[in-house]
Short mmCIF file of C-alpha atoms and ligand atoms in Angstrom, two decimals:
data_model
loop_
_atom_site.label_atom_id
_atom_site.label_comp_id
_atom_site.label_asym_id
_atom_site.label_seq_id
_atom_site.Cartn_x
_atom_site.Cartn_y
_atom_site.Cartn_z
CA UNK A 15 11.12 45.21 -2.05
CA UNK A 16 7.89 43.18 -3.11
CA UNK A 17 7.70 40.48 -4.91
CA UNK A 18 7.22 41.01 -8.92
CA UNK A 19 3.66 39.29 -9.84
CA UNK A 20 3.38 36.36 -11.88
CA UNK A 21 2.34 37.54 -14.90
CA UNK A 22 -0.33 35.07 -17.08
CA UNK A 23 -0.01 35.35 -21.20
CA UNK A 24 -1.76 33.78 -23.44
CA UNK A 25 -1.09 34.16 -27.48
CA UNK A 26 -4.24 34.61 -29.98
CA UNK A 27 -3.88 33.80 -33.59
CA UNK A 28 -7.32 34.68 -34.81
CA UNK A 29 -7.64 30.90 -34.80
CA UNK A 30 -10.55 28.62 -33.57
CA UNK A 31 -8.30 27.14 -30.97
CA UNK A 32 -6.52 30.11 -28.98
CA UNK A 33 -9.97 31.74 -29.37
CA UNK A 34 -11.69 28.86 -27.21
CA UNK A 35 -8.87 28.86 -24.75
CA UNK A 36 -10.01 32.65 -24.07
CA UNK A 37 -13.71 31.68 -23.92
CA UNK A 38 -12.66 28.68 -21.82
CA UNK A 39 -9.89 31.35 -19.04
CA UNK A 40 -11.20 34.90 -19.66
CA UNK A 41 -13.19 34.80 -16.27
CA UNK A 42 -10.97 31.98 -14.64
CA UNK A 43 -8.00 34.75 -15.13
CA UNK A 44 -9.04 38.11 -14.87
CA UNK A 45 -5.73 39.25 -15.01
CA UNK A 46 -4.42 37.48 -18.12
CA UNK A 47 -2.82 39.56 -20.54
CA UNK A 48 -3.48 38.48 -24.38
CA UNK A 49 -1.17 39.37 -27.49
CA UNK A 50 -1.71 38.09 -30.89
CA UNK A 51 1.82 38.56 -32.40
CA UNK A 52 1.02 40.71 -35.63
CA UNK A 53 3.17 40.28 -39.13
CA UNK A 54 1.57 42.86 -40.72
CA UNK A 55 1.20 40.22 -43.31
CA UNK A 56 -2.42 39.17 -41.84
CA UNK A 57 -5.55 38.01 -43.52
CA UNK A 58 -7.92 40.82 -42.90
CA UNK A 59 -10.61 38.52 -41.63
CA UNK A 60 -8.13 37.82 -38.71
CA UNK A 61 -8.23 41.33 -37.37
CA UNK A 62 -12.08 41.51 -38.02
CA UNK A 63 -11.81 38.12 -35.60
CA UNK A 64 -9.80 39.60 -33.27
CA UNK A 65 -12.02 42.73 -32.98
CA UNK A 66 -14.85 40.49 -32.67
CA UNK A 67 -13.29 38.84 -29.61
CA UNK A 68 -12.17 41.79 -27.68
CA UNK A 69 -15.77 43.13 -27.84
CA UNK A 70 -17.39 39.92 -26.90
CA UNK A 71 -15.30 39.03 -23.97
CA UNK A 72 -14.22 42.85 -23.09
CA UNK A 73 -10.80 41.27 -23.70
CA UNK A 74 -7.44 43.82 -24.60
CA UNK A 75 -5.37 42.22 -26.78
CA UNK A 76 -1.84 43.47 -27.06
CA UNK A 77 -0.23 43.62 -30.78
CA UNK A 78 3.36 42.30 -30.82
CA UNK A 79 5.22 43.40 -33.98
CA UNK A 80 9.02 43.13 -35.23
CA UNK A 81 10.59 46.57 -35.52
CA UNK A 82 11.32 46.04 -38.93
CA UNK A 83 8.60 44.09 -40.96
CA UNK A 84 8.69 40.47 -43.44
CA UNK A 85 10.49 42.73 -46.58
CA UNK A 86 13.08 43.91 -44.41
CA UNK A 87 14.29 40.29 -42.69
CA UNK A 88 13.49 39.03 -46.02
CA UNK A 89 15.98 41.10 -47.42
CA UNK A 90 18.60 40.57 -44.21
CA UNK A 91 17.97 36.52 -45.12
CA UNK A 92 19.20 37.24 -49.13
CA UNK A 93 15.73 37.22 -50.55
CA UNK A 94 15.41 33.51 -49.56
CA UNK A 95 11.57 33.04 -48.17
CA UNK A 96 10.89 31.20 -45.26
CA UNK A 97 10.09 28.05 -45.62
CA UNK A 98 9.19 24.87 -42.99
CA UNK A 99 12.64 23.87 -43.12
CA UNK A 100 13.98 27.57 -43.12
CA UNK A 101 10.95 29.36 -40.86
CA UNK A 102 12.86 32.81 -40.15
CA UNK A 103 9.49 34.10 -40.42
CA UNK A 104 8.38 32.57 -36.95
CA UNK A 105 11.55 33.77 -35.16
CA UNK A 106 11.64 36.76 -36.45
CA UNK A 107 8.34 37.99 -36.44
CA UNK A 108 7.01 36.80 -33.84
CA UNK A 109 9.37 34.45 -31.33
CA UNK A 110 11.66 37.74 -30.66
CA UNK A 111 8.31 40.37 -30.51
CA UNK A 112 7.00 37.89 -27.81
CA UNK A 113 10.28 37.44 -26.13
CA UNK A 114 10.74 41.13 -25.40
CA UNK A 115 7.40 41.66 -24.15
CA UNK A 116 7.84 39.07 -21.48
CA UNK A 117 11.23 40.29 -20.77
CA UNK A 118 12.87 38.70 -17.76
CA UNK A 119 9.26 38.75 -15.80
CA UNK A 120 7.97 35.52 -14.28
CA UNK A 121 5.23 34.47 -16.68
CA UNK A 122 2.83 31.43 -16.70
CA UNK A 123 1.80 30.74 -20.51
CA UNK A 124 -1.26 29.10 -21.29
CA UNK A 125 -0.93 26.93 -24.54
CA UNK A 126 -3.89 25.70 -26.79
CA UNK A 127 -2.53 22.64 -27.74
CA UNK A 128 -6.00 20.02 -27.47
CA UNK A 129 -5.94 16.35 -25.63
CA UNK A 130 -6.21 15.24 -29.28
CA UNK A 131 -3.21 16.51 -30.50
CA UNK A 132 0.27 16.04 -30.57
CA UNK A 133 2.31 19.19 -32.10
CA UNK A 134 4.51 21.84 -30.10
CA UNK A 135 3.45 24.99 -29.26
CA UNK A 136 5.69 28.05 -28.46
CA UNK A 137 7.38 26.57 -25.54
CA UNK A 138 10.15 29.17 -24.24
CA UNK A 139 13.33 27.85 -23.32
CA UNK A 140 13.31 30.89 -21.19
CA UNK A 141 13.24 29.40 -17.47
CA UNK A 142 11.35 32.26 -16.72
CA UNK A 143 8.38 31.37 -18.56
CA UNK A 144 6.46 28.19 -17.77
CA UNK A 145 3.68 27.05 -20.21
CA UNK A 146 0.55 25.48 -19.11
CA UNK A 147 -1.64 23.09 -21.23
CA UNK A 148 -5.60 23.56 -19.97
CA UNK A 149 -7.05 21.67 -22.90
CA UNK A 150 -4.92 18.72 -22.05
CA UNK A 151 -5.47 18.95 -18.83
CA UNK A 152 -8.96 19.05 -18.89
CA UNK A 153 -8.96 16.92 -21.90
CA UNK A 154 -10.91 18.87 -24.23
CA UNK A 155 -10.25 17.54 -27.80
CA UNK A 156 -11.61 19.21 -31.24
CA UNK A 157 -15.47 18.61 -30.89
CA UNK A 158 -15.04 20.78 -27.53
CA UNK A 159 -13.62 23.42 -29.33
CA UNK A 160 -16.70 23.94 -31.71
CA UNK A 161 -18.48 23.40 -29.17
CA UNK A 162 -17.34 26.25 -26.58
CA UNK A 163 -17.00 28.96 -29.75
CA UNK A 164 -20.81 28.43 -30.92
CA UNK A 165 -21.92 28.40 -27.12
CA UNK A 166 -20.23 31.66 -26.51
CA UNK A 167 -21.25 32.81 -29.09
CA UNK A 168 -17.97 34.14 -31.23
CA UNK A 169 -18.33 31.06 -33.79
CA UNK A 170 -15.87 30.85 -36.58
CA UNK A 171 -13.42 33.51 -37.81
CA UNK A 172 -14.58 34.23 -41.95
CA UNK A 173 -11.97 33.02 -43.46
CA UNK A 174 -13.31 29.47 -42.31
CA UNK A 175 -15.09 29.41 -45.32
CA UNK A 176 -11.89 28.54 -47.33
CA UNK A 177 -8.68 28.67 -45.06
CA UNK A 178 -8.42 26.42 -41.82
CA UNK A 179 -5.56 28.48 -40.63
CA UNK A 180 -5.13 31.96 -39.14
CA UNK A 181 -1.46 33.24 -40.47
CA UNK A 182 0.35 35.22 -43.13
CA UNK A 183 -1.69 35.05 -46.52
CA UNK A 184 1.51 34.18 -48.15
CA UNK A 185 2.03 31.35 -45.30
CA UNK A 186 3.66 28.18 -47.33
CA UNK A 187 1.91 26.20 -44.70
CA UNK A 188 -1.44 26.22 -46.76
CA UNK A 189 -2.86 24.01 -48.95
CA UNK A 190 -3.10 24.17 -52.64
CA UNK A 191 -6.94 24.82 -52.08
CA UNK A 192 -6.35 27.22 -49.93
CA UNK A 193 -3.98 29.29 -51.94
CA UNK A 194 -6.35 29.01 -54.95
CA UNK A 195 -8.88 30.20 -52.89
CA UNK A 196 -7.06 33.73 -51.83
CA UNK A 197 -6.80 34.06 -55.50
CA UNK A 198 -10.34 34.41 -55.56
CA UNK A 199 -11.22 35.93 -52.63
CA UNK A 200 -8.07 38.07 -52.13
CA UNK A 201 -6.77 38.50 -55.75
CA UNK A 202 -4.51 41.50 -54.34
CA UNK A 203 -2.95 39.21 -51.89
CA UNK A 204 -2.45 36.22 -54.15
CA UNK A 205 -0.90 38.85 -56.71
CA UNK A 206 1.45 39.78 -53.42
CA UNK A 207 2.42 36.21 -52.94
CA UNK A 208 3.50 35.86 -56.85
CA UNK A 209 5.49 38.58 -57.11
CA UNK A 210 7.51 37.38 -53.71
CA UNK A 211 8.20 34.69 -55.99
CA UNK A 212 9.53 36.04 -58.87
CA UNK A 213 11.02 39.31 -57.48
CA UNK A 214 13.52 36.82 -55.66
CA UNK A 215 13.77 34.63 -58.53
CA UNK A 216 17.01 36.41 -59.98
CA UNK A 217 18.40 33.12 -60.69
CA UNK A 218 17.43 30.99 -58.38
CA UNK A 219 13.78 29.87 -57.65
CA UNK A 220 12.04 30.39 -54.77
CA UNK A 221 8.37 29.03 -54.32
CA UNK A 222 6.20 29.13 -51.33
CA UNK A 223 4.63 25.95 -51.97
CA UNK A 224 7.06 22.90 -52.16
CA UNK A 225 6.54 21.63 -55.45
CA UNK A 226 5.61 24.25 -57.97
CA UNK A 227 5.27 28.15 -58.35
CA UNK A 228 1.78 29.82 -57.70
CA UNK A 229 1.68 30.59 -61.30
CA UNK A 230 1.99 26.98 -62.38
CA UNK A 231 -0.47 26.03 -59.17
CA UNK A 232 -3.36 28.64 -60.49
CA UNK A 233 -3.08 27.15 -64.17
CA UNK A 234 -4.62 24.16 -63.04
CA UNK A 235 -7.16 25.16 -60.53
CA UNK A 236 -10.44 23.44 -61.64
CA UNK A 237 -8.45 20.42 -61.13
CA UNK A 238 -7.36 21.08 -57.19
CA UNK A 239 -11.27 22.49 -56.99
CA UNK A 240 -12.68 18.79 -58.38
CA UNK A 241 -10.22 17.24 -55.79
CA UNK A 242 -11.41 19.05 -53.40
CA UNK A 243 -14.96 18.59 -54.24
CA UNK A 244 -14.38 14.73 -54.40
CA UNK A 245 -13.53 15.17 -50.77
CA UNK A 246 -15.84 16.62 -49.89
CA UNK A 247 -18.37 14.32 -51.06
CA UNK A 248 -16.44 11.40 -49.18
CA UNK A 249 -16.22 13.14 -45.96
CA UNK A 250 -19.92 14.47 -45.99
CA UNK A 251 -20.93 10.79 -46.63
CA UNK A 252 -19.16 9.40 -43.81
CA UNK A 253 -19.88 11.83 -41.30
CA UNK A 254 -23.08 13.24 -42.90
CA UNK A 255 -24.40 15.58 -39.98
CA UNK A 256 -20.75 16.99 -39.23
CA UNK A 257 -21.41 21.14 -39.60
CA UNK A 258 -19.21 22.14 -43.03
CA UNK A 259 -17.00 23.92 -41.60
CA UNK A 260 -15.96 20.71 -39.44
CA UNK A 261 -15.86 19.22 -42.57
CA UNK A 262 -13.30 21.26 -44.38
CA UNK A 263 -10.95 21.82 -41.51
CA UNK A 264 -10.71 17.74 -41.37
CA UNK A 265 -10.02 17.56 -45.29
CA UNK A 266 -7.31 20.64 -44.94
CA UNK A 267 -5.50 18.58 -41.77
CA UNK A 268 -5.96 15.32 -43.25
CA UNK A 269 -4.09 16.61 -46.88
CA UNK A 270 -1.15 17.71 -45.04
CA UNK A 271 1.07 15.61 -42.81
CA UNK A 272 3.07 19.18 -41.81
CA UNK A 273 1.50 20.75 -38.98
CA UNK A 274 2.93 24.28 -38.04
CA UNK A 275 3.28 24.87 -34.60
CA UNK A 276 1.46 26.42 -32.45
CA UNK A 277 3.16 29.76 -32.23
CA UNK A 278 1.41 30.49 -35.86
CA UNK A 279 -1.51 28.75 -36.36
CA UNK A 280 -3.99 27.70 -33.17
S1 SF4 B 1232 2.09 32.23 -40.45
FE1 SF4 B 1232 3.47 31.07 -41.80
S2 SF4 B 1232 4.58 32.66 -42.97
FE2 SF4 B 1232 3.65 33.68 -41.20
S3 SF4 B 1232 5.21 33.68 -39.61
FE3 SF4 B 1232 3.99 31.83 -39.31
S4 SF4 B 1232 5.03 30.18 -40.46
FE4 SF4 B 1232 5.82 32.18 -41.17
#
């Protein structure tokens, strides 16, 4: 019998990171196969991204989804939402998807993790997948990354503008600026988020960010917009010819000493 092929995988978010590692392998690999693991829960700047990629680079990108969707593994996990302590959410809807894809086929995974960086990504414990690091190998750190998306071409996904995360809109991974910005830009979506929170309330309180509800967060939003702004205004002074969007991704990393891993948000 021959021998099965090695397959090559590599994961997009609809992140700036995973999207450079494609700019950076697409012709290196031909053969890779790409799959952006899909919660159905998506900003929908991430699937305009996504389209955007596969028509730049001629790329097919294979969606991975849970059989049964967030409400329903929310409901299996008694209404309790994930949380970074509790992140059913990653297991669920996408570790599993991803797993069964693979399925017991030798695969090489490329992983977007930069030379700058220290976080995990989705490394299997499955011996039969072995993950590669290209960024750290080449030593590309965050300045490359910018750099290869505007020289492609592809740039920055939208929501860039205001979120330095692909992800779940509800993701409790995101900044108080950031969630007071889908309340503007995505009032449906923040409304979405709320009721999560109170329609598992019954007695007990859940919250997707650690220290207060969204409705107590959005009462005070012209203050988290003037911190913000002050920020700003320090950043752009000390690094005054850094593009803006450079800018805000360093002020969203810098305000939160929780990265997610890689398997979510690259
Ligand atoms: S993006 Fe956030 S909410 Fe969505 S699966 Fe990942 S950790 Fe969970």
């Amino acid at each position: 019998m021959p021998e099965k092929k090695v397959r090559h995988i590599m994961g997009l978010s609809g992140g700036k990171d995973s999207t450079a590692l494609a700019v950076l392998l697409h012709k290196e690999i031909p053969d890779m196969e790409y799959f952006f693991c899909d919660t159905q829960k998506e900003l929908s700047e991430t699937y305009e991204y996504l389209e955007r990629i596969k028509a730049r680079f001629g790329l097919k990108i294979n969606y991975l989804s849970s059989e049964r969707g967030f409400d329903f593994w929310l409901d299996m996990y008694g209404g309790y939402l994930p949380s970074p302590r509790t992140r059913w959410c990653t297991r669920k809807l996408k570790i599993e998807p991803l797993e069964k894809f693979i399925g017991d086929d030798e695969a090489v995974s490329y992983v977007g993790i930069r030379a700058d960086e220290d976080r995990s990504g989705y490394v299997s414990t499955k011996p039969n997948i072995k993950p590669v690091f290209p960024f750290k190998e080449r030593g590309l750190v965050k300045a490359d990354i910018y750099r290869l998306l505007e020289e492609s071409g592809i740039g920055l996904p939208d929501y860039y503008r205001w979120r330095s995360r692909s992800g779940c809109f509800f993701c409790f991974f995101q900044r108080k600026y950031e969630w007071v910005k889908l309340s503007e830009i995505h009032p449906d979506l923040f409304a979405e988020a709320v009721k999560y929170e109170k329609e598992h309330s019954d007695s007990r309180i859940y919250t997707w960010a650690d220290t207060e509800s969204l409705t107590d967060l959005i009462k005070r939003k012209d203050r988290v917009i003037a911190d913000y702004e002050e920020a700003l205004k320090r950043e752009k002074k000390n690094a005054p010819n850094k593009p803006l969007s450079e800018v805000f991704a360093d002020i969203m990393d810098g305000e939160d000493l929780t990265m997610p891993c890689l398997m979510c948000n690259w």
